Short mmCIF file of N, CA and C in Angstrom, two decimals:
data_model
loop_
_atom_site.label_atom_id
_atom_site.label_comp_id
_atom_site.label_asym_id
_atom_site.label_seq_id
_atom_site.Cartn_x
_atom_site.Cartn_y
_atom_site.Cartn_z
N MET A 1 0.59 -0.63 0.04
CA MET A 1 0.13 0.21 -0.03
C MET A 1 1.23 1.19 0.21
N THR A 2 0.65 1.80 -0.62
CA THR A 2 0.81 3.77 -0.82
C THR A 2 0.66 4.37 0.18
N ASN A 3 2.22 5.30 0.98
CA ASN A 3 1.74 5.78 1.87
C ASN A 3 2.53 6.88 1.82
N PHE A 4 1.31 7.70 2.00
CA PHE A 4 0.82 9.62 1.57
C PHE A 4 0.87 10.40 2.86
N ASN A 5 0.96 11.16 2.54
CA ASN A 5 0.57 12.59 3.59
C ASN A 5 0.38 13.73 3.36
N LEU A 6 -0.47 14.35 4.30
CA LEU A 6 -1.13 15.41 4.07
C LEU A 6 -0.48 16.49 3.83
N SER A 7 0.24 17.72 3.80
CA SER A 7 0.82 18.38 3.95
C SER A 7 0.82 19.68 4.62
N THR A 8 1.86 20.50 5.44
CA THR A 8 0.99 21.11 6.31
C THR A 8 0.29 22.22 5.46
N ASN A 9 0.28 22.70 4.25
CA ASN A 9 -0.56 23.79 3.91
C ASN A 9 -1.66 22.99 4.07
N SER A 10 -2.17 21.78 2.82
CA SER A 10 -3.52 21.68 3.17
C SER A 10 -4.25 20.60 4.50
N LYS A 11 -3.35 20.55 5.60
CA LYS A 11 -3.83 20.70 6.69
C LYS A 11 -4.60 22.07 7.02
N LYS A 12 -3.45 23.23 6.84
CA LYS A 12 -4.47 24.65 6.76
C LYS A 12 -5.14 24.84 6.64
N ASN A 13 -5.62 24.51 5.10
CA ASN A 13 -6.25 24.66 4.19
C ASN A 13 -8.13 23.79 4.28
N ARG A 14 -7.92 22.94 5.49
CA ARG A 14 -9.41 22.31 6.18
C ARG A 14 -9.04 23.39 7.21
N GLU A 15 -8.94 24.14 8.05
CA GLU A 15 -8.99 24.89 8.88
C GLU A 15 -11.14 25.36 8.78
N GLY A 16 -11.90 25.26 10.02
CA GLY A 16 -12.38 25.85 10.11
C GLY A 16 -13.73 24.51 9.40
N ILE A 17 -13.52 23.75 8.58
CA ILE A 17 -14.48 23.09 7.86
C ILE A 17 -14.94 22.00 9.32
N ASP A 18 -16.50 21.08 9.67
CA ASP A 18 -16.75 20.71 9.63
C ASP A 18 -15.86 19.54 10.15
N ASP A 19 -15.22 19.01 11.47
CA ASP A 19 -14.75 17.76 12.04
C ASP A 19 -14.79 16.62 11.06
N ARG A 20 -16.11 16.44 10.63
CA ARG A 20 -16.47 15.15 10.42
C ARG A 20 -14.93 15.20 8.80
N LEU A 21 -15.52 16.45 8.14
CA LEU A 21 -14.63 15.99 6.96
C LEU A 21 -13.61 15.75 6.96
N ILE A 22 -13.16 16.20 7.92
CA ILE A 22 -11.57 16.12 8.53
C ILE A 22 -10.83 14.99 8.29
N GLN A 23 -11.90 13.98 9.30
CA GLN A 23 -12.04 12.99 9.61
C GLN A 23 -11.99 11.85 8.32
N ILE A 24 -12.52 12.54 7.18
CA ILE A 24 -12.74 11.90 6.32
C ILE A 24 -11.73 12.13 5.24
N SER A 25 -10.68 13.75 5.45
CA SER A 25 -10.02 13.51 4.62
C SER A 25 -8.21 12.76 5.04
N ASP A 26 -9.15 12.89 6.59
CA ASP A 26 -7.35 12.30 7.39
C ASP A 26 -7.05 10.52 6.77
N ARG A 27 -8.31 9.43 6.58
CA ARG A 27 -8.76 8.91 6.41
C ARG A 27 -8.51 8.68 5.00
N ALA A 28 -8.71 9.37 3.84
CA ALA A 28 -8.43 8.54 2.32
C ALA A 28 -7.43 8.98 2.12
N ILE A 29 -6.46 10.17 3.13
CA ILE A 29 -4.96 9.84 2.65
C ILE A 29 -4.45 8.38 2.67
N GLN A 30 -4.97 7.78 4.01
CA GLN A 30 -4.24 6.54 4.44
C GLN A 30 -4.64 5.45 3.18
N ILE A 31 -5.41 6.21 2.90
CA ILE A 31 -6.28 4.67 1.71
C ILE A 31 -6.31 5.18 0.38
N THR A 32 -5.94 6.56 -0.26
CA THR A 32 -5.92 6.49 -1.18
C THR A 32 -4.64 5.51 -2.31
N THR A 33 -4.81 5.42 -3.75
CA THR A 33 -3.46 4.91 -4.62
C THR A 33 -3.29 6.42 -5.49
N ILE A 34 -3.57 7.32 -4.92
CA ILE A 34 -2.68 8.57 -5.77
C ILE A 34 -3.18 9.11 -5.08
N ASP A 35 -2.04 10.24 -4.88
CA ASP A 35 -1.54 11.81 -3.78
C ASP A 35 -2.75 12.51 -4.02
N PHE A 36 -3.34 13.45 -3.03
CA PHE A 36 -3.62 14.27 -3.14
C PHE A 36 -3.62 15.50 -1.87
N GLY A 37 -4.68 16.62 -2.29
CA GLY A 37 -4.26 17.77 -0.92
C GLY A 37 -5.55 18.91 -1.96
N HIS A 38 -5.42 19.54 -0.26
CA HIS A 38 -6.44 20.53 -0.40
C HIS A 38 -5.71 22.31 -0.28
N GLY A 39 -6.45 22.60 -2.40
CA GLY A 39 -6.04 24.42 -1.96
C GLY A 39 -6.65 25.11 -1.22
N SER A 40 -5.80 26.14 -1.07
CA SER A 40 -6.21 27.50 -1.20
C SER A 40 -7.43 27.96 -0.69
N THR A 41 -8.60 27.39 -1.25
CA THR A 41 -9.87 27.89 -1.58
C THR A 41 -10.75 26.62 -1.20
N ALA A 42 -9.56 24.91 -0.50
CA ALA A 42 -10.62 24.16 -0.65
C ALA A 42 -11.79 23.69 0.52
N GLY A 43 -11.79 24.59 1.51
CA GLY A 43 -12.53 24.74 2.91
C GLY A 43 -13.22 25.80 3.38
N LEU A 44 -13.00 26.36 4.23
CA LEU A 44 -13.92 27.31 4.85
C LEU A 44 -13.62 28.25 4.14
N ARG A 45 -14.71 28.76 3.92
CA ARG A 45 -14.97 30.48 2.54
C ARG A 45 -15.93 31.79 3.10
N SER A 46 -15.14 32.89 3.12
CA SER A 46 -15.49 33.75 3.59
C SER A 46 -16.68 34.11 2.34
N TYR A 47 -17.68 35.41 2.18
CA TYR A 47 -18.25 35.60 1.42
C TYR A 47 -17.53 36.36 0.93
N VAL A 48 -16.50 37.29 0.61
CA VAL A 48 -15.77 37.71 -0.46
C VAL A 48 -14.73 36.62 -1.20
N VAL A 49 -14.11 35.58 -0.96
CA VAL A 49 -13.50 34.87 -1.07
C VAL A 49 -14.86 33.95 -2.37
N GLN A 50 -15.79 33.46 -1.37
CA GLN A 50 -16.60 32.54 -2.17
C GLN A 50 -16.66 34.07 -4.16
N ASN A 51 -17.21 35.09 -3.38
CA ASN A 51 -17.52 36.14 -4.65
C ASN A 51 -16.95 36.26 -5.55
N ASN A 52 -15.54 36.51 -4.74
CA ASN A 52 -14.14 36.46 -6.10
C ASN A 52 -14.20 35.26 -7.01
N LEU A 53 -14.59 33.96 -6.03
CA LEU A 53 -14.38 32.61 -7.18
C LEU A 53 -15.49 32.96 -8.48
N PHE A 54 -17.09 33.57 -7.78
CA PHE A 54 -17.89 33.21 -8.37
C PHE A 54 -18.07 34.50 -9.83
N ARG A 55 -17.59 35.34 -9.78
CA ARG A 55 -16.72 36.61 -10.77
C ARG A 55 -15.27 35.95 -11.23
N GLU A 56 -15.06 34.83 -11.09
CA GLU A 56 -13.98 34.49 -11.83
C GLU A 56 -14.43 32.78 -12.82
N GLU A 57 -16.36 33.37 -12.21
CA GLU A 57 -16.80 32.26 -12.91
C GLU A 57 -15.61 30.70 -12.23
N LYS A 58 -15.59 30.28 -11.44
CA LYS A 58 -14.89 29.09 -10.89
C LYS A 58 -16.65 28.46 -9.41
N SER A 59 -17.29 29.69 -9.98
CA SER A 59 -18.41 28.59 -8.88
C SER A 59 -19.90 28.95 -9.29
N LYS A 60 -20.45 28.63 -9.37
CA LYS A 60 -22.16 29.58 -9.75
C LYS A 60 -22.59 29.91 -8.31
N CYS A 61 -21.81 30.11 -6.88
CA CYS A 61 -22.74 30.31 -5.35
C CYS A 61 -21.98 31.70 -5.34
N ASP A 62 -22.14 32.89 -5.49
CA ASP A 62 -22.77 34.06 -5.33
C ASP A 62 -21.68 34.18 -3.92
N GLY A 63 -21.85 33.70 -2.80
CA GLY A 63 -21.54 33.50 -1.93
C GLY A 63 -22.69 34.20 -1.31
N TYR A 64 -23.78 35.54 -1.63
CA TYR A 64 -24.67 36.24 -0.47
C TYR A 64 -25.69 36.04 -1.16
N ALA A 65 -26.29 35.60 -2.43
CA ALA A 65 -27.64 35.57 -2.83
C ALA A 65 -28.01 33.76 -2.29
N LYS A 66 -26.70 33.11 -3.34
CA LYS A 66 -26.45 32.03 -3.30
C LYS A 66 -24.73 31.29 -2.81
N ILE A 67 -25.35 30.70 -1.32
CA ILE A 67 -24.84 30.65 -0.27
C ILE A 67 -23.75 28.83 -0.50
N SER A 68 -22.06 28.94 0.16
CA SER A 68 -22.27 27.29 -0.76
C SER A 68 -21.53 27.00 0.76
N ARG A 69 -22.40 25.97 0.58
CA ARG A 69 -21.86 24.60 1.17
C ARG A 69 -20.57 24.81 1.83
N HIS A 70 -19.69 25.22 1.29
CA HIS A 70 -18.14 25.96 2.39
C HIS A 70 -17.94 26.84 3.49
N GLN A 71 -18.70 27.62 2.71
CA GLN A 71 -19.13 28.99 3.76
C GLN A 71 -19.89 28.52 4.92
N GLU A 72 -19.86 27.40 5.02
CA GLU A 72 -20.82 26.74 5.90
C GLU A 72 -20.42 25.84 6.62
N GLY A 73 -18.57 25.37 6.17
CA GLY A 73 -17.92 24.50 6.66
C GLY A 73 -18.50 23.07 6.14
N LYS A 74 -19.12 22.67 5.03
CA LYS A 74 -19.60 21.65 5.16
C LYS A 74 -19.00 21.00 3.57
N ALA A 75 -18.48 21.71 2.78
CA ALA A 75 -18.21 20.84 2.16
C ALA A 75 -16.61 21.46 2.00
N LEU A 76 -15.59 20.49 0.81
CA LEU A 76 -13.97 19.95 0.83
C LEU A 76 -13.82 19.64 -0.46
N ASP A 77 -12.80 20.63 -1.05
CA ASP A 77 -12.09 20.16 -2.82
C ASP A 77 -11.59 20.03 -2.02
N PHE A 78 -10.62 19.35 -3.35
CA PHE A 78 -9.37 18.28 -2.94
C PHE A 78 -8.86 18.19 -4.59
N TYR A 79 -7.52 17.71 -5.23
CA TYR A 79 -7.02 18.42 -6.31
C TYR A 79 -6.01 16.65 -6.34
N ALA A 80 -6.03 16.55 -7.25
CA ALA A 80 -4.74 15.11 -7.64
C ALA A 80 -3.25 15.57 -7.46
N TYR A 81 -2.26 15.43 -6.64
CA TYR A 81 -1.37 15.40 -6.75
C TYR A 81 -0.49 14.43 -7.92
N ILE A 82 0.59 14.27 -8.55
CA ILE A 82 0.50 13.43 -9.33
C ILE A 82 1.50 14.36 -10.16
N TYR A 83 3.43 13.00 -10.40
CA TYR A 83 4.32 13.26 -10.53
C TYR A 83 4.65 15.23 -9.55
N GLY A 84 4.23 15.32 -8.84
CA GLY A 84 4.73 16.96 -8.37
C GLY A 84 4.18 17.18 -8.49
N LYS A 85 2.88 17.07 -9.41
CA LYS A 85 2.04 18.46 -9.88
C LYS A 85 0.95 18.30 -9.28
N ALA A 86 0.23 19.36 -9.03
CA ALA A 86 -1.49 19.69 -8.93
C ALA A 86 -2.45 18.47 -10.07
N SER A 87 -2.93 17.86 -10.52
CA SER A 87 -4.11 17.64 -11.55
C SER A 87 -5.07 17.49 -11.22
N TRP A 88 -5.67 17.94 -12.25
CA TRP A 88 -7.92 18.68 -12.15
C TRP A 88 -8.22 17.44 -13.08
N ASP A 89 -7.04 16.05 -13.80
CA ASP A 89 -7.76 15.55 -14.48
C ASP A 89 -8.41 14.99 -14.48
N ASN A 90 -9.82 14.40 -14.81
CA ASN A 90 -11.12 14.23 -14.23
C ASN A 90 -10.92 12.41 -13.69
N THR A 91 -10.08 11.30 -14.04
CA THR A 91 -9.31 10.88 -14.08
C THR A 91 -9.30 10.22 -12.32
N HIS A 92 -8.00 10.97 -12.39
CA HIS A 92 -7.44 11.21 -11.39
C HIS A 92 -8.45 11.47 -9.83
N LEU A 93 -9.31 12.88 -10.07
CA LEU A 93 -10.16 13.13 -9.23
C LEU A 93 -10.64 11.80 -9.07
N ALA A 94 -11.38 11.12 -10.20
CA ALA A 94 -12.02 10.23 -9.39
C ALA A 94 -11.37 9.55 -8.63
N MET A 95 -10.14 8.36 -8.99
CA MET A 95 -9.90 7.75 -8.10
C MET A 95 -9.19 8.34 -6.82
N VAL A 96 -9.35 9.72 -6.95
CA VAL A 96 -9.20 10.24 -5.14
C VAL A 96 -10.42 9.98 -4.65
N ALA A 97 -11.92 10.48 -5.84
CA ALA A 97 -12.80 10.28 -4.68
C ALA A 97 -13.28 8.93 -4.42
N THR A 98 -12.81 8.42 -5.01
CA THR A 98 -13.37 6.65 -4.43
C THR A 98 -12.84 7.01 -2.89
N ALA A 99 -11.65 7.01 -2.78
CA ALA A 99 -11.11 7.27 -1.06
C ALA A 99 -12.13 7.68 -0.25
N PHE A 100 -12.14 8.83 -0.96
CA PHE A 100 -12.80 10.12 -0.08
C PHE A 100 -14.69 9.26 0.50
N LEU A 101 -15.02 8.66 -1.06
CA LEU A 101 -15.87 7.87 -0.35
C LEU A 101 -16.15 6.25 0.46
N GLN A 102 -15.09 5.77 0.51
CA GLN A 102 -14.49 4.74 0.98
C GLN A 102 -14.40 4.45 2.02
N ALA A 103 -13.71 6.13 2.69
CA ALA A 103 -13.48 6.98 4.16
C ALA A 103 -14.63 7.36 4.61
N ALA A 104 -15.77 8.35 3.81
CA ALA A 104 -17.06 8.45 4.46
C ALA A 104 -17.54 6.83 5.12
N SER A 105 -17.34 6.15 3.81
CA SER A 105 -18.61 4.23 4.32
C SER A 105 -18.25 4.53 5.59
N GLU A 106 -16.68 3.69 5.67
CA GLU A 106 -15.80 3.17 7.22
C GLU A 106 -16.10 3.94 8.28
N LEU A 107 -16.65 5.72 7.85
CA LEU A 107 -16.47 6.23 8.59
C LEU A 107 -18.08 6.28 9.12
N ASN A 108 -19.39 6.33 8.55
CA ASN A 108 -20.68 5.70 8.51
C ASN A 108 -20.77 7.32 8.49
N ILE A 109 -20.29 8.31 7.77
CA ILE A 109 -20.95 10.09 7.49
C ILE A 109 -21.28 10.19 6.14
N ALA A 110 -21.77 10.33 6.18
CA ALA A 110 -22.95 10.35 4.51
C ALA A 110 -22.33 11.97 4.05
N ILE A 111 -21.63 11.92 2.92
CA ILE A 111 -20.94 11.97 2.01
C ILE A 111 -21.69 12.24 0.23
N ALA A 112 -21.48 13.32 0.20
CA ALA A 112 -22.13 13.85 -1.51
C ALA A 112 -20.74 14.42 -1.94
N TRP A 113 -20.46 13.56 -3.10
CA TRP A 113 -19.18 13.96 -4.60
C TRP A 113 -20.03 14.30 -5.50
N GLY A 114 -18.85 15.98 -5.44
CA GLY A 114 -20.00 16.44 -6.81
C GLY A 114 -19.83 15.36 -8.74
N GLY A 115 -18.71 13.97 -8.18
CA GLY A 115 -18.57 14.30 -9.55
C GLY A 115 -19.72 13.00 -10.14
N LEU A 116 -20.72 12.85 -8.64
CA LEU A 116 -21.74 11.68 -9.03
C LEU A 116 -23.04 13.21 -9.41
N TRP A 117 -22.93 13.99 -9.16
CA TRP A 117 -23.93 14.97 -9.48
C TRP A 117 -24.68 15.17 -11.03
N ALA A 118 -25.96 14.56 -12.17
CA ALA A 118 -26.07 14.73 -13.08
C ALA A 118 -26.45 16.36 -13.35
N VAL A 119 -26.14 16.91 -14.50
CA VAL A 119 -25.92 18.08 -15.29
C VAL A 119 -26.89 18.52 -15.30
N GLU A 120 -27.89 18.03 -15.69
CA GLU A 120 -29.16 17.98 -16.04
C GLU A 120 -30.21 18.64 -14.52
N GLU A 121 -29.73 17.74 -13.77
CA GLU A 121 -30.25 17.53 -11.79
C GLU A 121 -29.86 18.50 -11.12
N SER A 122 -28.81 19.04 -11.08
CA SER A 122 -27.70 19.73 -10.31
C SER A 122 -27.89 21.53 -10.86
N LEU A 123 -28.53 22.22 -9.65
CA LEU A 123 -28.09 23.69 -9.99
C LEU A 123 -26.35 23.90 -10.08
N TYR A 124 -25.55 22.71 -9.84
CA TYR A 124 -24.57 23.26 -9.76
C TYR A 124 -23.16 23.10 -11.34
N GLY A 125 -23.95 21.58 -11.60
CA GLY A 125 -24.13 20.70 -12.83
C GLY A 125 -22.42 19.74 -12.16
N TRP A 126 -21.80 18.93 -12.97
CA TRP A 126 -21.10 18.11 -12.21
C TRP A 126 -19.11 18.88 -11.29
N ASP A 127 -19.28 18.75 -10.48
CA ASP A 127 -17.87 19.37 -9.81
C ASP A 127 -17.02 17.97 -9.27
N MET A 128 -15.87 17.92 -10.08
CA MET A 128 -14.98 16.23 -9.76
C MET A 128 -15.00 17.03 -8.43
N PRO A 129 -14.03 17.74 -8.01
CA PRO A 129 -12.90 17.42 -6.62
C PRO A 129 -13.59 18.37 -5.78
N HIS A 130 -14.90 17.64 -5.75
CA HIS A 130 -15.95 18.40 -4.33
C HIS A 130 -16.26 17.08 -3.74
N ILE A 131 -15.87 17.77 -2.40
CA ILE A 131 -16.97 16.76 -1.64
C ILE A 131 -17.79 17.44 -0.41
N GLU A 132 -19.39 17.10 0.03
CA GLU A 132 -19.93 17.50 0.79
C GLU A 132 -20.12 16.91 1.79
N LEU A 133 -21.17 16.96 3.15
CA LEU A 133 -21.30 16.40 3.94
C LEU A 133 -23.00 16.06 3.73
N LYS A 134 -23.91 14.61 3.66
CA LYS A 134 -25.29 15.02 3.12
C LYS A 134 -25.53 15.32 4.19
N ASP A 135 -26.29 16.48 5.30
CA ASP A 135 -27.11 16.92 6.27
C ASP A 135 -28.59 17.22 5.91
#
């Protein structure tokens, strides 16, 4: 089994999110077959940060009229880490998401993965590097 560890920055970028997501992330890094990390806007977001992502067309939530689950601390984004570089390739993200889904199952915590959202049925469409709590 491969042994990966989250970087100090990835751990810092999870600060303020629900402890259940941290537990899932910690377990996922232990069982993943592909290394991953959490970027600077992966966890808890302020209204300003969320609105900036909206204006950059990186989110469909403006942070004010449409609140993101990230603003509630109920969502966490990730990227795959391949050959020393961040990757948002859908295949890589799906492999990482498998570890998140397994970890959530082991911990008996209900999550949704954005890669399973049907574009026609979702306000947001696919969001491959995203998990959120189902509360």
